[in-house]
Amino acid sequence: MTRYFSQLIAWGCLAILTLTPVAALFFLINIDNFASLARHSLELGIQWQTVTQSQWYGLWFLTMLYLLTGLSGLYFLRRAFANFARGELFNHNNSRDLRLFSIFLFVQGLAKPVHLALSSLLLSLNHPAGQQLISISLGSSEIKVISLAMILWVMSDLLVRGSKLESENKQFI
């Protein structure tokens, strides 16, 4: 059952890694659709009618930088779970891949408030003086992501220790 779930996770990561650039390209070509999505998902006190096309492209670029962090992490998570699906549980590659995933997850947890702050500043640049906005938000979801990243860091160390125990067992048999 573990191999099945590992394979499922690896395929899910691959699907996200494949579909996200396609969606990003779609939103780059159709920036008005991206603008509509951003208006609905960002809860900011922005005067949306004043946002220019170049600001939307700037927001798209900021969002892609933020997403690139997550996609980089998913790449390493996919590699680890593909190995788990092949029955390779305890090895240094899995440990390294999980550790890199946890680093990218940690960075993305810290980058979310920065992304929101830069987005709010970018979208309100052309507001009159005194009405420009910088919104910073750090909530429980960011704390959960950062905590999960730290837990996965510890789990990657456990894989290294398991690898050492497995190799010792093979020497005795």
PDB file of C-alpha atoms in Angstrom:
ATOM      1  CA  MET A   1       0.000   0.000   0.000  1.00  0.00           C
ATOM      2  CA  THR A   2       2.898   2.366   0.761  1.00  0.00           C
ATOM      3  CA  ARG A   3       4.289   1.889  -2.729  1.00  0.00           C
ATOM      4  CA  TYR A   4       0.887   2.644  -4.256  1.00  0.00           C
ATOM      5  CA  PHE A   5       0.499   5.888  -2.286  1.00  0.00           C
ATOM      6  CA  SER A   6       4.080   6.862  -3.039  1.00  0.00           C
ATOM      7  CA  GLN A   7       3.477   6.337  -6.744  1.00  0.00           C
ATOM      8  CA  LEU A   8       0.262   8.354  -6.514  1.00  0.00           C
ATOM      9  CA  ILE A   9       2.085  11.244  -4.832  1.00  0.00           C
ATOM     10  CA  ALA A  10       4.910  11.111  -7.380  1.00  0.00           C
ATOM     11  CA  TRP A  11       2.406  11.211 -10.273  1.00  0.00           C
ATOM     12  CA  GLY A  12       0.480  14.033  -8.593  1.00  0.00           C
ATOM     13  CA  CYS A  13       3.665  16.073  -8.255  1.00  0.00           C
ATOM     14  CA  LEU A  14       4.498  15.406 -11.897  1.00  0.00           C
ATOM     15  CA  ALA A  15       1.019  16.535 -12.957  1.00  0.00           C
ATOM     16  CA  ILE A  16       1.378  19.792 -11.023  1.00  0.00           C
ATOM     17  CA  LEU A  17       4.889  20.327 -12.384  1.00  0.00           C
ATOM     18  CA  THR A  18       3.547  19.874 -15.910  1.00  0.00           C
ATOM     19  CA  LEU A  19       0.274  21.801 -15.666  1.00  0.00           C
ATOM     20  CA  THR A  20       1.479  24.840 -13.730  1.00  0.00           C
ATOM     21  CA  PRO A  21       3.736  26.202 -16.507  1.00  0.00           C
ATOM     22  CA  VAL A  22       0.874  25.685 -18.969  1.00  0.00           C
ATOM     23  CA  ALA A  23      -1.478  27.643 -16.712  1.00  0.00           C
ATOM     24  CA  ALA A  24       1.177  30.321 -16.186  1.00  0.00           C
ATOM     25  CA  LEU A  25       1.600  30.729 -19.932  1.00  0.00           C
ATOM     26  CA  PHE A  26      -2.183  30.914 -20.360  1.00  0.00           C
ATOM     27  CA  PHE A  27      -2.384  33.709 -17.783  1.00  0.00           C
ATOM     28  CA  LEU A  28       0.561  35.518 -19.356  1.00  0.00           C
ATOM     29  CA  ILE A  29      -1.176  35.512 -22.742  1.00  0.00           C
ATOM     30  CA  ASN A  30      -4.571  36.315 -21.187  1.00  0.00           C
ATOM     31  CA  ILE A  31      -3.502  38.844 -18.571  1.00  0.00           C
ATOM     32  CA  ASP A  32      -7.112  40.002 -18.138  1.00  0.00           C
ATOM     33  CA  ASN A  33      -8.042  36.533 -16.852  1.00  0.00           C
ATOM     34  CA  PHE A  34      -5.100  36.724 -14.459  1.00  0.00           C
ATOM     35  CA  ALA A  35      -6.281  40.170 -13.338  1.00  0.00           C
ATOM     36  CA  SER A  36      -9.771  38.824 -12.682  1.00  0.00           C
ATOM     37  CA  LEU A  37      -8.378  35.920 -10.674  1.00  0.00           C
ATOM     38  CA  ALA A  38      -6.125  38.263  -8.683  1.00  0.00           C
ATOM     39  CA  ARG A  39      -9.008  40.632  -7.904  1.00  0.00           C
ATOM     40  CA  HIS A  40     -11.020  37.755  -6.461  1.00  0.00           C
ATOM     41  CA  SER A  41      -8.214  36.077  -4.551  1.00  0.00           C
ATOM     42  CA  LEU A  42      -6.394  39.109  -3.135  1.00  0.00           C
ATOM     43  CA  GLU A  43      -8.350  40.726  -0.349  1.00  0.00           C
ATOM     44  CA  LEU A  44      -6.797  44.159  -0.638  1.00  0.00           C
ATOM     45  CA  GLY A  45      -8.257  47.636  -0.456  1.00  0.00           C
ATOM     46  CA  ILE A  46      -6.992  48.452  -3.931  1.00  0.00           C
ATOM     47  CA  GLN A  47      -8.712  50.806  -6.366  1.00  0.00           C
ATOM     48  CA  TRP A  48      -8.799  48.103  -9.013  1.00  0.00           C
ATOM     49  CA  GLN A  49      -9.847  50.441 -11.815  1.00  0.00           C
ATOM     50  CA  THR A  50      -6.515  52.298 -11.531  1.00  0.00           C
ATOM     51  CA  VAL A  51      -4.322  49.215 -11.990  1.00  0.00           C
ATOM     52  CA  THR A  52      -2.531  49.319 -15.339  1.00  0.00           C
ATOM     53  CA  GLN A  53      -1.612  46.501 -17.694  1.00  0.00           C
ATOM     54  CA  SER A  54       2.069  46.774 -16.755  1.00  0.00           C
ATOM     55  CA  GLN A  55       1.177  46.363 -13.068  1.00  0.00           C
ATOM     56  CA  TRP A  56      -0.722  43.174 -13.881  1.00  0.00           C
ATOM     57  CA  TYR A  57       2.328  41.838 -15.742  1.00  0.00           C
ATOM     58  CA  GLY A  58       4.477  42.800 -12.755  1.00  0.00           C
ATOM     59  CA  LEU A  59       2.121  40.925 -10.436  1.00  0.00           C
ATOM     60  CA  TRP A  60       2.200  37.931 -12.777  1.00  0.00           C
ATOM     61  CA  PHE A  61       6.016  37.955 -12.599  1.00  0.00           C
ATOM     62  CA  LEU A  62       6.007  38.226  -8.770  1.00  0.00           C
ATOM     63  CA  THR A  63       3.524  35.375  -8.581  1.00  0.00           C
ATOM     64  CA  MET A  64       5.641  33.200 -10.873  1.00  0.00           C
ATOM     65  CA  LEU A  65       8.691  33.784  -8.650  1.00  0.00           C
ATOM     66  CA  TYR A  66       6.636  32.735  -5.646  1.00  0.00           C
ATOM     67  CA  LEU A  67       5.279  29.663  -7.463  1.00  0.00           C
ATOM     68  CA  LEU A  68       8.734  28.714  -8.707  1.00  0.00           C
ATOM     69  CA  THR A  69       9.778  28.155  -5.101  1.00  0.00           C
ATOM     70  CA  GLY A  70       6.909  25.729  -4.596  1.00  0.00           C
ATOM     71  CA  LEU A  71       7.491  23.966  -7.900  1.00  0.00           C
ATOM     72  CA  SER A  72      11.166  23.516  -7.091  1.00  0.00           C
ATOM     73  CA  GLY A  73      10.171  21.855  -3.845  1.00  0.00           C
ATOM     74  CA  LEU A  74       7.667  19.609  -5.615  1.00  0.00           C
ATOM     75  CA  TYR A  75      10.383  18.482  -8.017  1.00  0.00           C
ATOM     76  CA  PHE A  76      12.418  17.103  -5.116  1.00  0.00           C
ATOM     77  CA  LEU A  77       9.356  15.660  -3.392  1.00  0.00           C
ATOM     78  CA  ARG A  78       8.465  13.800  -6.605  1.00  0.00           C
ATOM     79  CA  ARG A  79      11.966  12.332  -6.795  1.00  0.00           C
ATOM     80  CA  ALA A  80      11.813  11.065  -3.217  1.00  0.00           C
ATOM     81  CA  PHE A  81       8.370   9.491  -3.634  1.00  0.00           C
ATOM     82  CA  ALA A  82       9.330   7.912  -6.954  1.00  0.00           C
ATOM     83  CA  ASN A  83      12.150   6.173  -5.052  1.00  0.00           C
ATOM     84  CA  PHE A  84       9.744   5.171  -2.276  1.00  0.00           C
ATOM     85  CA  ALA A  85       7.450   3.651  -4.922  1.00  0.00           C
ATOM     86  CA  ARG A  86      10.379   1.520  -6.166  1.00  0.00           C
ATOM     87  CA  GLY A  87      10.963   0.261  -2.634  1.00  0.00           C
ATOM     88  CA  GLU A  88      14.050   2.395  -2.009  1.00  0.00           C
ATOM     89  CA  LEU A  89      13.119   3.762   1.392  1.00  0.00           C
ATOM     90  CA  PHE A  90      16.373   4.413   3.196  1.00  0.00           C
ATOM     91  CA  ASN A  91      19.024   6.108   1.110  1.00  0.00           C
ATOM     92  CA  HIS A  92      20.925   9.369   0.979  1.00  0.00           C
ATOM     93  CA  ASN A  93      19.197  10.537  -2.213  1.00  0.00           C
ATOM     94  CA  ASN A  94      15.799  10.392  -0.524  1.00  0.00           C
ATOM     95  CA  SER A  95      17.183  12.198   2.481  1.00  0.00           C
ATOM     96  CA  ARG A  96      18.691  14.913   0.294  1.00  0.00           C
ATOM     97  CA  ASP A  97      15.506  15.262  -1.754  1.00  0.00           C
ATOM     98  CA  LEU A  98      13.289  15.522   1.323  1.00  0.00           C
ATOM     99  CA  ARG A  99      15.704  17.996   2.871  1.00  0.00           C
ATOM    100  CA  LEU A 100      15.627  20.160  -0.269  1.00  0.00           C
ATOM    101  CA  PHE A 101      11.837  19.922  -0.331  1.00  0.00           C
ATOM    102  CA  SER A 102      11.703  21.069   3.284  1.00  0.00           C
ATOM    103  CA  ILE A 103      14.016  24.005   2.506  1.00  0.00           C
ATOM    104  CA  PHE A 104      11.845  25.131  -0.418  1.00  0.00           C
ATOM    105  CA  LEU A 105       8.719  24.661   1.697  1.00  0.00           C
ATOM    106  CA  PHE A 106      10.257  26.752   4.479  1.00  0.00           C
ATOM    107  CA  VAL A 107      11.260  29.475   2.021  1.00  0.00           C
ATOM    108  CA  GLN A 108       7.796  29.495   0.488  1.00  0.00           C
ATOM    109  CA  GLY A 109       6.219  29.802   3.936  1.00  0.00           C
ATOM    110  CA  LEU A 110       8.364  32.866   4.590  1.00  0.00           C
ATOM    111  CA  ALA A 111       7.887  34.225   1.060  1.00  0.00           C
ATOM    112  CA  LYS A 112       4.083  34.307   1.200  1.00  0.00           C
ATOM    113  CA  PRO A 113       3.869  37.425   3.410  1.00  0.00           C
ATOM    114  CA  VAL A 114       6.606  39.078   1.326  1.00  0.00           C
ATOM    115  CA  HIS A 115       4.710  38.239  -1.870  1.00  0.00           C
ATOM    116  CA  LEU A 116       1.542  39.812  -0.460  1.00  0.00           C
ATOM    117  CA  ALA A 117       3.417  42.923   0.658  1.00  0.00           C
ATOM    118  CA  LEU A 118       5.113  43.391  -2.719  1.00  0.00           C
ATOM    119  CA  SER A 119       1.856  42.696  -4.555  1.00  0.00           C
ATOM    120  CA  SER A 120      -0.080  45.251  -2.551  1.00  0.00           C
ATOM    121  CA  LEU A 121       2.652  47.837  -3.051  1.00  0.00           C
ATOM    122  CA  LEU A 122       2.866  47.146  -6.790  1.00  0.00           C
ATOM    123  CA  LEU A 123      -0.900  47.299  -7.326  1.00  0.00           C
ATOM    124  CA  SER A 124      -1.299  50.544  -5.380  1.00  0.00           C
ATOM    125  CA  LEU A 125       1.684  52.408  -6.851  1.00  0.00           C
ATOM    126  CA  ASN A 126      -0.473  54.709  -8.936  1.00  0.00           C
ATOM    127  CA  HIS A 127      -2.842  55.583  -6.088  1.00  0.00           C
ATOM    128  CA  PRO A 128      -2.713  59.161  -4.800  1.00  0.00           C
ATOM    129  CA  ALA A 129      -0.195  59.964  -2.084  1.00  0.00           C
ATOM    130  CA  GLY A 130      -1.323  58.623   1.256  1.00  0.00           C
ATOM    131  CA  GLN A 131      -3.507  55.928  -0.303  1.00  0.00           C
ATOM    132  CA  GLN A 132      -0.764  53.556  -1.341  1.00  0.00           C
ATOM    133  CA  LEU A 133      -0.936  50.234   0.424  1.00  0.00           C
ATOM    134  CA  ILE A 134       1.466  47.745   1.931  1.00  0.00           C
ATOM    135  CA  SER A 135      -0.302  44.716   3.330  1.00  0.00           C
ATOM    136  CA  ILE A 136       1.596  42.182   5.401  1.00  0.00           C
ATOM    137  CA  SER A 137      -0.105  39.097   6.729  1.00  0.00           C
ATOM    138  CA  LEU A 138       1.329  36.191   8.678  1.00  0.00           C
ATOM    139  CA  GLY A 139      -1.299  33.676   9.638  1.00  0.00           C
ATOM    140  CA  SER A 140      -1.712  30.165  10.889  1.00  0.00           C
ATOM    141  CA  SER A 141      -1.362  28.678   7.388  1.00  0.00           C
ATOM    142  CA  GLU A 142       2.151  30.104   7.063  1.00  0.00           C
ATOM    143  CA  ILE A 143       3.028  28.838  10.546  1.00  0.00           C
ATOM    144  CA  LYS A 144       1.747  25.366   9.574  1.00  0.00           C
ATOM    145  CA  VAL A 145       3.836  25.334   6.392  1.00  0.00           C
ATOM    146  CA  ILE A 146       6.969  26.409   8.274  1.00  0.00           C
ATOM    147  CA  SER A 147       6.316  23.785  10.969  1.00  0.00           C
ATOM    148  CA  LEU A 148       5.808  21.076   8.341  1.00  0.00           C
ATOM    149  CA  ALA A 149       9.078  22.091   6.697  1.00  0.00           C
ATOM    150  CA  MET A 150      10.919  21.675   9.999  1.00  0.00           C
ATOM    151  CA  ILE A 151       9.292  18.278  10.607  1.00  0.00           C
ATOM    152  CA  LEU A 152      10.342  17.086   7.146  1.00  0.00           C
ATOM    153  CA  TRP A 153      13.891  18.267   7.829  1.00  0.00           C
ATOM    154  CA  VAL A 154      13.976  15.967  10.866  1.00  0.00           C
ATOM    155  CA  MET A 155      12.419  13.133   8.838  1.00  0.00           C
ATOM    156  CA  SER A 156      15.194  13.435   6.260  1.00  0.00           C
ATOM    157  CA  ASP A 157      17.717  12.839   9.049  1.00  0.00           C
ATOM    158  CA  LEU A 158      15.780   9.747  10.089  1.00  0.00           C
ATOM    159  CA  LEU A 159      16.130   8.390   6.552  1.00  0.00           C
ATOM    160  CA  VAL A 160      19.914   8.726   6.778  1.00  0.00           C
ATOM    161  CA  ARG A 161      19.977   6.863  10.067  1.00  0.00           C
ATOM    162  CA  GLY A 162      17.659   4.204   8.639  1.00  0.00           C
ATOM    163  CA  SER A 163      20.007   3.833   5.684  1.00  0.00           C
ATOM    164  CA  LYS A 164      22.935   3.226   8.037  1.00  0.00           C
ATOM    165  CA  LEU A 165      20.957   0.618   9.981  1.00  0.00           C
ATOM    166  CA  GLU A 166      19.868  -1.100   6.784  1.00  0.00           C
ATOM    167  CA  SER A 167      23.447  -1.332   5.502  1.00  0.00           C
ATOM    168  CA  GLU A 168      24.610  -2.694   8.891  1.00  0.00           C
ATOM    169  CA  ASN A 169      21.856  -5.319   8.747  1.00  0.00           C
ATOM    170  CA  LYS A 170      22.962  -6.408   5.260  1.00  0.00           C
ATOM    171  CA  GLN A 171      26.541  -6.845   6.502  1.00  0.00           C
ATOM    172  CA  PHE A 172      25.434  -9.233   9.260  1.00  0.00           C
ATOM    173  CA  ILE A 173      23.248 -11.364   7.022  1.00  0.00           C
TER     174      ILE A 173
END
